[in-house]
């Protein structure tokens, strides 16, 4: 399929409200209007008829009056009966219907990113029409107001027009034939055109009987002469029977020219000859010019999409209407888009409850209503797509394919908006737009990260873009960048008092561009830049000069010259070795930023991204309150992600080349720093960031070496979302070594989390799963885990989970067949039947040494049943039964157990006969740790009983040493009771 039928941008629909910069000095537009004055208006038609007659060319049917791209036909309306008959034959043959079917199939196709980073929706299923406002050339050229969020929210009082009404009569009652639809990069011009084509294919655009789309990028790559007829039939074979009758019929035709900024058009007669014959071969640009001049197919309608800097390439006299895509200038449009997009997360997340989806949309809606920075960002519909894609990644990802990373989302987002884009097609260097952004905006982003600031003044921008040092050509490029691209990355700050400063439209984009700036090697000193340029010059010249000198030296006695030039050739080699130190510097920067101690106790980066999109629930900050320090923990993670093979391949398409050797050298240098620092004990949130960095890096060998150095993984209190569980499982799967300890305490785990982590849990010796949401379904997963023949779990903590009776039965089944578990801590309400099930299956277990069933509401019968089962067990020597509903008779029965006689010890109270239990401190520590999760009144009652038992046992002994031990324990219990009553514990 020809690229002419492709969607060049494939960005989400619509655009935001672009406030144009002055285009008076825009590159590629100067002098066009003056030169176009030679193109005839109404007064020049007689003269042109003579020219056309002498050239043996036929005039277009009827004489046409040109006024601003609108036309009034003075010839007799209608066409010959023969033409109408031909048209009826064509229509009956179904050629146009085949054309519609072909266009619908192709233009309904969604880009790979839609399928990779979220559910794919057709344009009919999810589409919110952006605001389109009628404009004029005078309004485009006038200076823009201050770039503030208020000016974005308060749109000028221009007439709103729908896409289907662009060709309505203008204010003077003339039929509009040529429409220029413009918008900045990422506004969704191509997606809007896709929607227009799909609507026509489905009969929702009855104004036109035939729509013929062209990609100006494809036309710019074609240098051979071709006729309009050949151009159409080459791209749309179904129309080969329709094209011959286009001019002779009354067929209402619409030509779509997408991305006019790719073409260099010359409307001067000296530059582009007149052509009215669809069969005459001319350059593709000449076809476009003559279509707009109305020499070719004057009855045809034309819609042109372009960036603001290229609007003036078409003289105003040939434009009937200017229309600007203003995007989602109303927050209600933003909410509608998010509602439609997030309420249908797709097949991957069918297990997500509708309540969870509604809650997500509601939180996002509330954040938009606050006129937060995200409101300014979502003026641009492509950023709405990025927000939805990021939320889908954070919330609806159950398994993470190796290629699905956060860096990949941002890289693909830039490819959707900048693929194949050059900043200015009239510039001879043809620098890619993304390369220019990396060199300029990337520098601003990097300096902001290093100085830990997110707001930038006009002075910061001038210093970064080095306006005073630019040549004429570079100033022209900067002017195009300001009008077309600037607002894509930077927008006015919404914080009070900072309205005239700029921030990155999406905060994480600052860190991404800063990372790209560093990895591309743009961070160089002046000496490094001069050395690199000198090395390249010497390297190119020295080889040629050496050959010439060697020839001359055979004739003339100039033996010293080859030696001199051989010395010069040493310089590039020496410089390449010195420049190799840059890779060490990049690796050092990555390690230093990844393990900054001042960031150790922040939320992990995934939670930070979530907060930046959905906001932070709770009272808003007072304006006079000092802001928190800015955090840039994504910066080193993006650096690692950009170095992955897939992201480097995409960046290569964008003109940002990162060689394989450079990536290899950086990874090699990182081993000296990153892995060494990763071995140190990291706080849980920082360790999660480190694991996420390894996932983003996508270097399996490097990750395996890093993971092998981690013997204990402590992620306690990290909210382990499905995404984080997938990341942990993916990273840990690079090795097969046993993990000494995995601490997942208070991590919001459920049965789905355990399924995702199953391969990791198999290799853990000590597994901490307390304080989670593990019910009976999760216990079923734990049963399967413990019964697995490769299970290495020796210690399992399940305290404070809603296990229930059914969950206890699953645990009993696991105990019966497990061969690795030695300690089981289940301080959960398993109930009497659950405890009975565990007691019955204890005899089938051969390895358990310690069983903790404290705080389980067990009565005397259940407790004694458990102890009887423990007596018959060969290795079980301790059973914890404290904080259960055991009576005095039951206590005496349990207290009479002797290790030497019964082989088991029951830990019920703080006393052991007339002495203090050896485990009193352990019991009190367990109580103190679990107090936030246990019923306080029940704990208070049990502590009172323990105190009475201590006082009773103290009165029964005459040993002063034992009395002192009793008094010490009593004081600890009284202190805990006092704090419990005061509410300070």
mmCIF file of N, CA and C in Angstrom, residues 164-169 175-176 200 204-210 252-253 301:
data_model
loop_
_atom_site.group_PDB
_atom_site.id
_atom_site.type_symbol
_atom_site.label_atom_id
_atom_site.label_comp_id
_atom_site.label_asym_id
_atom_site.label_seq_id
_atom_site.Cartn_x
_atom_site.Cartn_y
_atom_site.Cartn_z
ATOM 1 N N UNK A 164 -17.166 19.185 8.883
ATOM 2 C CA UNK A 164 -18.027 18.937 7.730
ATOM 3 C C UNK A 164 -18.557 20.231 7.124
ATOM 4 N N UNK A 165 -18.370 21.359 7.805
ATOM 5 C CA UNK A 165 -18.891 22.641 7.284
ATOM 6 C C UNK A 165 -17.784 23.548 6.775
ATOM 7 N N UNK A 166 -16.599 23.008 6.594
ATOM 8 C CA UNK A 166 -15.483 23.850 6.150
ATOM 9 C C UNK A 166 -15.707 24.415 4.755
ATOM 10 N N UNK A 167 -16.516 23.739 3.952
ATOM 11 C CA UNK A 167 -16.721 24.190 2.572
ATOM 12 C C UNK A 167 -18.053 24.904 2.391
ATOM 13 N N UNK A 168 -18.649 25.373 3.483
ATOM 14 C CA UNK A 168 -19.858 26.185 3.371
ATOM 15 C C UNK A 168 -19.529 27.545 2.752
ATOM 16 N N UNK A 169 -20.562 28.280 2.406
ATOM 17 C CA UNK A 169 -20.372 29.620 1.850
ATOM 18 C C UNK A 169 -19.596 30.495 2.830
ATOM 19 N N UNK A 175 -18.905 30.356 -2.746
ATOM 20 C CA UNK A 175 -18.630 28.961 -2.440
ATOM 21 C C UNK A 175 -17.138 28.762 -2.196
ATOM 22 N N UNK A 176 -16.788 28.197 -1.055
ATOM 23 C CA UNK A 176 -15.386 27.961 -0.718
ATOM 24 C C UNK A 176 -14.919 26.694 -1.409
ATOM 25 N N UNK A 200 -16.540 9.900 5.132
ATOM 26 C CA UNK A 200 -16.992 9.863 3.735
ATOM 27 C C UNK A 200 -17.226 8.426 3.292
ATOM 28 N N UNK A 204 -21.173 9.574 5.640
ATOM 29 C CA UNK A 204 -21.473 10.688 6.543
ATOM 30 C C UNK A 204 -20.927 12.021 6.036
ATOM 31 N N UNK A 205 -20.469 12.048 4.768
ATOM 32 C CA UNK A 205 -19.992 13.287 4.164
ATOM 33 C C UNK A 205 -20.586 13.384 2.764
ATOM 34 N N UNK A 206 -21.918 13.585 2.691
ATOM 35 C CA UNK A 206 -22.595 13.511 1.386
ATOM 36 C C UNK A 206 -22.256 14.664 0.454
ATOM 37 N N UNK A 207 -21.582 15.708 0.939
ATOM 38 C CA UNK A 207 -21.244 16.846 0.085
ATOM 39 C C UNK A 207 -20.374 16.407 -1.098
ATOM 40 N N UNK A 208 -19.537 15.366 -0.882
ATOM 41 C CA UNK A 208 -18.587 14.952 -1.918
ATOM 42 C C UNK A 208 -18.891 13.528 -2.366
ATOM 43 N N UNK A 209 -18.790 13.333 -3.690
ATOM 44 C CA UNK A 209 -19.014 12.008 -4.261
ATOM 45 C C UNK A 209 -17.712 11.218 -4.379
ATOM 46 N N UNK A 210 -16.587 11.916 -4.339
ATOM 47 C CA UNK A 210 -15.294 11.246 -4.451
ATOM 48 C C UNK A 210 -14.269 12.015 -3.612
ATOM 49 N N UNK A 252 -18.614 15.631 -7.751
ATOM 50 C CA UNK A 252 -18.116 16.509 -6.679
ATOM 51 C C UNK A 252 -16.907 15.840 -6.017
ATOM 52 N N UNK A 253 -15.710 16.373 -6.304
ATOM 53 C CA UNK A 253 -14.454 15.749 -5.898
ATOM 54 C C UNK A 253 -13.794 16.581 -4.811
ATOM 55 N N UNK A 301 -12.825 20.535 -4.981
ATOM 56 C CA UNK A 301 -12.541 21.157 -3.684
ATOM 57 C C UNK A 301 -11.236 20.582 -3.140
#
